[in-house]
Amino acid sequence: MADIDRLTAIIEPEAKALGFDLVRVKMMPSEAGDGGQALQIMAEDPATGQLVIDQCAALSRRVSDAIDAAEEAGEVLVEGAYHLEVSSPGIDRPLTRTKDFSDWAGHEAKIVMAKGYDGQRSYKGELVGIEGEEVLLKDAKAGDVRLPREQIHSAKLVLTDALIAATRPLDASGADELIEDLTEEKADD
């Protein structure tokens, strides 16, 4: 078990210190296939909407140091072994913050409601925005719906041509050097 609220309280200032916005903090099964846990941190540079590898590494180091300091002071933030995973939210990003629902209005989204929600559980359609504490969506089947934000289990953008066109291109700086290095290595073989 992990104290996500406390982890977020530790992680967010570290992201802010680097000029990043925290998108999500989540414990999840590790993709390493070892049955372990991963502490997933998604953040973005507000200027680009992404993080490049150097930014991920910088945030990872800061967060790791901050978590280590809290644990050395006696806090138990995560029970058991885990690894840290820092990434950009990607194009088909999760919608976790209030601003995400307004910033990405006009794009297709998939929203899954929490168990016990009175109505259908899964919605998919054009995100209209947010009004108060309700997310507005034009669902392909149910039509115009108002979904209480506190009842949303998960929400994410759906990868479409319109979303790709609207998303800032990934930072390709350094890609030419990488391709050149790989080409030279293959030529030497």
Coordinates of N, CA and C in Angstrom, one line a residue:
M1 N 0.8 -1.2 0.0 CA 0.0 0.0 0.0 C 0.9 1.2 0.0
A2 N 0.4 2.3 -0.6 CA 1.2 3.5 -0.7 C 0.3 4.7 -0.3
D3 N 0.9 5.7 0.3 CA 0.2 6.9 0.7 C 0.3 7.9 -0.5
I4 N -0.6 7.8 -1.4 CA -0.5 8.7 -2.6 C -0.6 10.1 -2.3
D5 N -1.5 10.5 -1.4 CA -1.6 11.9 -1.0 C -0.3 12.5 -0.4
R6 N 0.4 11.7 0.4 CA 1.7 12.1 1.0 C 2.7 12.1 -0.1
L7 N 2.8 11.1 -0.9 CA 3.7 11.1 -2.0 C 3.6 12.3 -2.9
T8 N 2.3 12.6 -3.2 CA 2.1 13.8 -4.1 C 2.6 15.0 -3.4
A9 N 2.4 15.1 -2.1 CA 2.8 16.3 -1.4 C 4.4 16.4 -1.4
I10 N 5.0 15.3 -1.5 CA 6.5 15.3 -1.6 C 7.0 15.6 -3.0
I11 N 6.3 15.0 -4.0 CA 6.7 15.0 -5.4 C 6.4 16.4 -6.1
E12 N 5.2 16.9 -5.8 CA 4.8 18.2 -6.5 C 5.7 19.3 -6.3
P13 N 6.3 19.6 -5.1 CA 7.2 20.7 -5.0 C 8.5 20.5 -5.8
E14 N 8.9 19.2 -5.9 CA 10.1 18.9 -6.7 C 9.8 19.1 -8.2
A15 N 8.7 18.8 -8.6 CA 8.3 19.1 -10.0 C 8.2 20.6 -10.3
K16 N 7.6 21.3 -9.4 CA 7.4 22.7 -9.5 C 8.8 23.4 -9.5
A17 N 9.7 22.9 -8.7 CA 11.1 23.5 -8.6 C 11.8 23.4 -9.9
L18 N 11.5 22.4 -10.7 CA 12.1 22.3 -12.1 C 11.2 23.0 -13.1
G19 N 10.1 23.6 -12.7 CA 9.2 24.3 -13.7 C 8.2 23.4 -14.3
F20 N 7.9 22.2 -13.8 CA 7.0 21.3 -14.4 C 5.7 21.2 -13.6
D21 N 4.6 20.8 -14.3 CA 3.3 20.6 -13.7 C 3.2 19.1 -13.5
L22 N 2.7 18.7 -12.3 CA 2.5 17.3 -12.0 C 1.1 16.9 -12.6
V23 N 1.1 15.8 -13.4 CA -0.1 15.4 -14.0 C -0.7 14.2 -13.2
R24 N 0.1 13.3 -12.8 CA -0.4 12.1 -12.0 C 0.6 11.5 -11.2
V25 N 0.2 11.0 -10.0 CA 1.1 10.1 -9.2 C 0.2 8.8 -9.0
K26 N 0.8 7.7 -9.3 CA 0.0 6.4 -9.2 C 0.9 5.2 -8.9
M27 N 0.4 4.4 -8.0 CA 1.1 3.1 -7.8 C 0.4 2.1 -8.8
M28 N 1.2 1.3 -9.5 CA 0.7 0.3 -10.4 C 1.6 -0.9 -10.5
P29 N 1.1 -2.0 -11.1 CA 2.0 -3.1 -11.2 C 3.2 -2.8 -12.2
S30 N 4.3 -3.2 -11.8 CA 5.5 -3.0 -12.6 C 5.4 -3.7 -14.0
E31 N 5.8 -3.0 -15.0 CA 5.9 -3.6 -16.4 C 7.1 -4.5 -16.6
A32 N 7.9 -4.6 -15.6 CA 9.1 -5.4 -15.7 C 8.8 -6.9 -15.6
G33 N 7.6 -7.2 -15.3 CA 7.1 -8.6 -15.2 C 7.6 -9.3 -14.0
D34 N 8.1 -8.6 -13.0 CA 8.7 -9.2 -11.8 C 7.7 -9.3 -10.6
G35 N 6.4 -8.9 -10.9 CA 5.4 -8.9 -9.9 C 5.5 -7.7 -8.9
G36 N 6.5 -6.8 -9.1 CA 6.7 -5.7 -8.2 C 5.8 -4.6 -8.5
Q37 N 6.0 -3.4 -7.8 CA 5.2 -2.2 -8.0 C 6.1 -1.1 -8.7
A38 N 5.4 -0.2 -9.3 CA 6.0 0.9 -9.9 C 5.3 2.2 -9.3
L39 N 6.1 3.2 -8.9 CA 5.5 4.5 -8.6 C 5.6 5.3 -9.9
Q40 N 4.5 5.5 -10.5 CA 4.4 6.2 -11.8 C 4.2 7.7 -11.5
I41 N 5.1 8.5 -12.1 CA 4.9 10.0 -12.0 C 4.9 10.5 -13.4
M42 N 3.8 11.2 -13.7 CA 3.6 11.9 -15.0 C 3.7 13.4 -14.7
A43 N 4.5 14.0 -15.5 CA 4.6 15.5 -15.4 C 4.8 16.1 -16.8
E44 N 4.6 17.4 -16.9 CA 4.8 18.1 -18.2 C 5.5 19.4 -18.0
D45 N 6.2 19.8 -18.9 CA 6.7 21.2 -19.0 C 5.6 22.0 -19.6
P46 N 5.1 23.0 -18.9 CA 3.9 23.7 -19.4 C 4.2 24.4 -20.8
A47 N 5.5 24.7 -21.1 CA 5.8 25.3 -22.4 C 5.6 24.3 -23.6
T48 N 5.8 23.0 -23.3 CA 5.8 22.1 -24.4 C 4.7 21.0 -24.2
G49 N 4.1 20.8 -23.0 CA 3.2 19.8 -22.8 C 3.8 18.4 -22.7
Q50 N 5.1 18.3 -22.6 CA 5.8 17.0 -22.6 C 7.0 17.1 -21.7
L51 N 7.7 16.0 -21.5 CA 9.0 16.0 -20.8 C 9.9 15.2 -21.7
V52 N 11.1 15.7 -22.0 CA 12.1 15.0 -22.7 C 12.9 14.2 -21.7
I53 N 13.8 13.3 -22.2 CA 14.5 12.4 -21.4 C 15.3 13.0 -20.3
D54 N 16.0 14.1 -20.6 CA 16.8 14.8 -19.6 C 15.9 15.4 -18.5
Q55 N 14.7 15.9 -18.8 CA 13.8 16.4 -17.8 C 13.3 15.3 -16.9
C56 N 13.0 14.1 -17.6 CA 12.5 13.0 -16.8 C 13.6 12.6 -15.8
A57 N 14.9 12.5 -16.2 CA 16.0 12.1 -15.4 C 16.2 13.1 -14.2
A58 N 16.1 14.4 -14.5 CA 16.2 15.4 -13.5 C 15.1 15.3 -12.4
L59 N 13.9 15.1 -12.9 CA 12.8 14.9 -11.9 C 12.9 13.7 -11.1
S60 N 13.3 12.6 -11.8 CA 13.5 11.3 -11.1 C 14.6 11.4 -10.0
R61 N 15.7 12.1 -10.2 CA 16.7 12.3 -9.2 C 16.2 13.1 -8.0
R62 N 15.5 14.2 -8.3 CA 15.0 15.0 -7.2 C 14.0 14.3 -6.4
V63 N 13.0 13.6 -7.0 CA 12.0 12.8 -6.3 C 12.6 11.7 -5.5
S64 N 13.5 11.0 -6.1 CA 14.2 9.9 -5.4 C 14.9 10.4 -4.1
D65 N 15.6 11.5 -4.2 CA 16.3 12.1 -3.1 C 15.3 12.6 -2.0
A66 N 14.1 13.2 -2.4 CA 13.1 13.6 -1.5 C 12.4 12.5 -0.8
I67 N 12.1 11.4 -1.5 CA 11.5 10.2 -0.9 C 12.5 9.6 0.0
D68 N 13.7 9.4 -0.4 CA 14.8 8.8 0.5 C 14.9 9.6 1.8
A69 N 14.8 10.9 1.7 CA 14.9 11.8 2.9 C 13.7 11.6 3.9
A70 N 12.6 11.5 3.3 CA 11.4 11.3 4.1 C 11.4 9.9 4.8
E71 N 11.9 8.9 4.0 CA 11.9 7.5 4.6 C 13.0 7.4 5.7
E72 N 14.1 8.1 5.5 CA 15.2 8.1 6.5 C 14.7 8.8 7.8
A73 N 13.7 9.7 7.6 CA 13.1 10.4 8.8 C 12.1 9.5 9.5
G74 N 11.8 8.3 8.9 CA 10.9 7.4 9.6 C 9.6 7.2 8.9
E75 N 9.3 8.0 7.8 CA 8.0 7.8 7.1 C 8.0 6.5 6.3
V76 N 6.9 5.8 6.3 CA 6.7 4.7 5.4 C 5.7 5.2 4.3
L77 N 6.3 5.4 3.1 CA 5.5 6.0 2.0 C 4.9 4.9 1.1
V78 N 5.7 3.9 0.9 CA 5.4 2.7 0.1 C 5.8 1.5 0.8
E79 N 4.9 0.5 1.0 CA 5.3 -0.7 1.7 C 5.8 -1.6 0.6
G80 N 7.0 -2.2 0.9 CA 7.6 -3.2 0.0 C 8.5 -2.5 -1.1
A81 N 9.0 -3.3 -1.9 CA 9.9 -2.8 -3.0 C 9.1 -2.2 -4.1
Y82 N 9.7 -1.2 -4.8 CA 9.1 -0.6 -6.0 C 10.1 0.1 -6.8
H83 N 9.8 0.4 -8.0 CA 10.7 1.3 -8.8 C 10.0 2.5 -9.2
L84 N 10.8 3.5 -9.5 CA 10.3 4.8 -9.8 C 10.2 4.9 -11.4
E85 N 9.1 5.4 -11.9 CA 8.9 5.6 -13.3 C 8.4 7.0 -13.6
V86 N 9.2 7.8 -14.2 CA 8.9 9.2 -14.5 C 8.7 9.3 -16.0
S87 N 7.6 9.9 -16.4 CA 7.4 10.0 -17.8 C 6.5 11.3 -18.2
S88 N 6.5 11.5 -19.4 CA 5.6 12.5 -20.0 C 4.2 11.9 -20.1
P89 N 3.1 12.7 -20.1 CA 1.8 12.0 -20.2 C 1.5 11.5 -21.6
G90 N 2.2 11.8 -22.6 CA 1.9 11.3 -23.9 C 0.7 12.0 -24.6
I91 N 0.5 11.6 -25.9 CA -0.6 12.2 -26.6 C -1.9 11.8 -26.1
D92 N -2.1 10.5 -25.9 CA -3.4 10.0 -25.4 C -3.4 10.1 -23.8
R93 N -3.1 11.2 -23.3 CA -2.8 11.5 -21.9 C -4.0 11.2 -21.0
P94 N -3.8 10.9 -19.7 CA -4.8 10.8 -18.8 C -5.3 12.3 -18.4
L95 N -6.6 12.4 -18.2 CA -7.2 13.6 -17.7 C -7.4 13.5 -16.2
T96 N -6.6 14.2 -15.5 CA -6.6 14.1 -14.0 C -6.9 15.4 -13.3
R97 N -6.6 16.5 -13.9 CA -6.8 17.8 -13.3 C -8.0 18.5 -13.9
T98 N -8.6 19.4 -13.1 CA -9.7 20.2 -13.6 C -9.4 20.8 -14.9
K99 N -8.2 21.4 -15.0 CA -7.9 22.2 -16.2 C -7.8 21.2 -17.5
D100 N -7.5 19.9 -17.2 CA -7.4 19.0 -18.4 C -8.7 18.9 -19.1
F101 N -9.8 19.0 -18.4 CA -11.1 18.8 -19.0 C -11.5 20.0 -19.8
S102 N -11.0 21.2 -19.5 CA -11.3 22.3 -20.3 C -10.2 22.5 -21.4
D103 N -8.9 22.2 -21.1 CA -7.9 22.4 -22.1 C -8.1 21.5 -23.3
W104 N -8.6 20.3 -23.1 CA -8.7 19.3 -24.1 C -10.2 19.2 -24.7
A105 N -11.0 20.2 -24.4 CA -12.4 20.2 -24.9 C -12.3 20.2 -26.4
G106 N -13.2 19.5 -27.0 CA -13.3 19.3 -28.5 C -12.6 18.1 -29.0
H107 N -11.9 17.4 -28.1 CA -11.2 16.1 -28.5 C -12.0 14.9 -27.9
E108 N -11.8 13.8 -28.5 CA -12.4 12.6 -28.0 C -11.8 12.0 -26.7
A109 N -12.6 11.6 -25.8 CA -12.2 11.1 -24.5 C -12.9 9.9 -24.1
K110 N -12.3 9.0 -23.3 CA -12.9 7.9 -22.8 C -12.9 8.1 -21.2
I111 N -14.1 8.0 -20.6 CA -14.3 8.2 -19.2 C -14.9 6.9 -18.6
V112 N -14.3 6.4 -17.6 CA -14.8 5.2 -16.8 C -15.2 5.7 -15.4
M113 N -16.4 5.5 -15.1 CA -16.9 5.9 -13.8 C -16.6 4.9 -12.7
A114 N -16.6 5.3 -11.5 CA -16.3 4.5 -10.3 C -17.5 3.5 -10.2
K115 N -17.1 2.3 -9.6 CA -18.2 1.4 -9.3 C -19.2 2.0 -8.3
G116 N -20.4 1.7 -8.6 CA -21.5 2.3 -7.7 C -22.1 3.6 -8.3
Y117 N -21.5 4.0 -9.5 CA -22.1 5.2 -10.1 C -23.4 4.8 -10.7
D118 N -24.4 5.7 -10.5 CA -25.8 5.4 -11.0 C -25.9 5.8 -12.5
G119 N -25.7 4.9 -13.3 CA -25.8 5.1 -14.8 C -24.8 4.1 -15.4
Q120 N -24.5 4.3 -16.7 CA -23.6 3.4 -17.4 C -22.2 3.7 -16.8
R121 N -21.3 2.8 -17.0 CA -20.0 2.9 -16.4 C -18.9 3.5 -17.3
S122 N -19.1 3.3 -18.6 CA -18.1 3.7 -19.5 C -18.7 4.7 -20.6
Y123 N -18.0 5.8 -20.8 CA -18.4 6.8 -21.8 C -17.3 7.1 -22.8
K124 N -17.7 7.4 -24.0 CA -16.7 7.7 -25.0 C -17.3 8.7 -26.0
G125 N -16.7 9.8 -26.2 CA -17.2 10.8 -27.1 C -16.4 12.1 -27.0
E126 N -17.0 13.2 -27.5 CA -16.3 14.5 -27.6 C -16.4 15.1 -26.2
L127 N -15.3 15.5 -25.7 CA -15.2 16.2 -24.4 C -15.6 17.7 -24.7
V128 N -16.6 18.1 -23.9 CA -17.2 19.4 -24.1 C -16.5 20.4 -23.1
G129 N -16.1 19.9 -21.9 CA -15.5 20.8 -21.0 C -15.9 20.4 -19.6
I130 N -15.8 21.4 -18.7 CA -16.1 21.1 -17.3 C -16.9 22.4 -16.8
E131 N -18.0 22.1 -16.0 CA -18.8 23.1 -15.5 C -19.0 22.8 -14.0
G132 N -18.4 23.6 -13.2 CA -18.4 23.3 -11.7 C -17.7 22.1 -11.5
E133 N -18.3 21.1 -10.9 CA -17.7 19.8 -10.6 C -18.2 18.7 -11.6
E134 N -18.8 19.1 -12.7 CA -19.3 18.1 -13.6 C -18.5 18.2 -15.0
V135 N -18.1 17.0 -15.5 CA -17.5 16.9 -16.8 C -18.6 16.8 -17.8
L136 N -18.5 17.6 -18.9 CA -19.5 17.5 -19.9 C -18.9 16.8 -21.1
L137 N -19.7 15.8 -21.6 CA -19.3 14.9 -22.7 C -20.4 14.7 -23.6
K138 N -20.1 14.6 -24.9 CA -21.1 14.2 -25.9 C -20.8 12.7 -26.2
D139 N -21.5 11.9 -25.4 CA -21.2 10.4 -25.6 C -21.8 9.9 -26.9
A140 N -21.1 9.0 -27.5 CA -21.6 8.5 -28.8 C -22.9 7.8 -28.7
K141 N -23.2 7.2 -27.5 CA -24.5 6.4 -27.3 C -25.5 7.2 -26.5
A142 N -25.0 7.8 -25.4 CA -25.9 8.4 -24.4 C -26.2 9.9 -24.8
G143 N -25.5 10.5 -25.7 CA -25.8 11.9 -26.0 C -25.0 12.8 -25.0
D144 N -25.6 13.9 -24.8 CA -25.0 14.9 -23.8 C -25.1 14.4 -22.4
V145 N -24.0 14.2 -21.7 CA -24.0 13.8 -20.3 C -23.2 14.7 -19.5
R146 N -23.6 14.7 -18.2 CA -22.9 15.5 -17.2 C -22.4 14.5 -16.1
L147 N -21.1 14.3 -16.0 CA -20.5 13.3 -15.1 C -19.9 14.0 -13.9
P148 N -20.3 13.6 -12.7 CA -19.7 14.2 -11.5 C -18.2 13.8 -11.4
R149 N -17.3 14.8 -11.4 CA -15.9 14.5 -11.4 C -15.5 13.6 -10.3
E150 N -16.1 13.7 -9.1 CA -15.6 12.8 -7.9 C -16.0 11.4 -8.2
Q151 N -16.9 11.1 -9.1 CA -17.3 9.7 -9.5 C -16.5 9.1 -10.6
I152 N -15.6 9.9 -11.2 CA -14.8 9.4 -12.3 C -13.6 8.6 -11.8
H153 N -13.6 7.3 -12.3 CA -12.5 6.4 -11.9 C -11.2 6.7 -12.8
S154 N -11.4 6.9 -14.1 CA -10.3 7.2 -15.0 C -10.9 8.0 -16.2
A155 N -10.0 8.8 -16.8 CA -10.4 9.5 -18.0 C -9.1 9.8 -18.8
K156 N -9.2 9.6 -20.1 CA -8.1 9.8 -20.9 C -8.5 10.2 -22.3
L157 N -7.6 10.9 -23.0 CA -7.9 11.2 -24.4 C -7.8 10.0 -25.3
V158 N -8.5 10.0 -26.4 CA -8.4 8.9 -27.4 C -7.6 9.4 -28.5
L159 N -6.7 8.6 -28.9 CA -5.8 8.9 -30.0 C -6.6 9.0 -31.3
T160 N -6.6 10.2 -31.9 CA -7.3 10.5 -33.2 C -6.4 11.4 -34.0
D161 N -6.8 11.5 -35.3 CA -6.0 12.3 -36.2 C -6.1 13.8 -35.7
A162 N -7.3 14.2 -35.2 CA -7.4 15.6 -34.8 C -6.6 15.8 -33.5
L163 N -6.4 14.9 -32.7 CA -5.6 15.0 -31.5 C -4.1 15.1 -31.9
I164 N -3.7 14.3 -32.8 CA -2.3 14.3 -33.3 C -2.0 15.7 -33.9
A165 N -2.9 16.2 -34.7 CA -2.8 17.5 -35.4 C -2.7 18.6 -34.4
A166 N -3.4 18.5 -33.3 CA -3.5 19.5 -32.2 C -2.3 19.5 -31.2
T167 N -1.6 18.4 -31.2 CA -0.6 18.2 -30.2 C 0.8 18.7 -30.7
R168 N 1.4 19.5 -29.9 CA 2.8 20.0 -30.2 C 3.7 18.8 -30.6
P169 N 4.5 19.0 -31.6 CA 5.4 17.9 -32.0 C 6.4 17.6 -30.8
L170 N 6.8 16.4 -30.8 CA 7.8 15.9 -29.8 C 9.1 16.6 -30.1
D171 N 9.8 16.9 -29.0 CA 11.2 17.5 -29.1 C 12.1 16.5 -29.8
A172 N 12.6 16.8 -30.9 CA 13.5 15.8 -31.6 C 15.0 16.3 -31.5
S173 N 15.3 17.2 -30.6 CA 16.6 17.7 -30.5 C 17.5 16.5 -30.1
G174 N 18.6 16.4 -30.8 CA 19.5 15.3 -30.5 C 19.3 14.0 -31.4
A175 N 18.1 14.0 -32.0 CA 17.8 12.8 -32.8 C 18.8 12.6 -34.0
D176 N 19.2 13.7 -34.6 CA 20.1 13.6 -35.7 C 21.4 13.0 -35.3
E177 N 21.9 13.4 -34.1 CA 23.2 12.8 -33.6 C 23.0 11.3 -33.3
L178 N 21.9 10.9 -32.7 CA 21.6 9.5 -32.4 C 21.6 8.7 -33.7
I179 N 20.9 9.2 -34.7 CA 20.8 8.4 -35.9 C 22.1 8.3 -36.6
E180 N 22.9 9.4 -36.5 CA 24.3 9.4 -37.1 C 25.1 8.4 -36.4
D181 N 25.1 8.4 -35.1 CA 25.9 7.4 -34.3 C 25.5 6.0 -34.6
L182 N 24.2 5.7 -34.7 CA 23.8 4.4 -35.1 C 24.2 4.0 -36.5
T183 N 24.2 4.9 -37.4 CA 24.6 4.6 -38.8 C 26.1 4.3 -38.8
E184 N 26.9 5.1 -38.1 CA 28.3 4.8 -38.0 C 28.6 3.5 -37.4
E185 N 27.9 3.1 -36.3 CA 28.1 1.8 -35.7 C 27.8 0.7 -36.7
K186 N 26.7 0.8 -37.4 CA 26.4 -0.3 -38.4 C 27.4 -0.4 -39.5
A187 N 28.0 0.8 -39.9 CA 29.0 0.8 -41.0 C 30.3 0.2 -40.5
D188 N 30.6 0.3 -39.2 CA 31.8 -0.3 -38.7 C 31.7 -1.8 -38.5
D189 N 30.5 -2.4 -38.4 CA 30.3 -3.8 -38.2 C 30.7 -4.6 -39.4

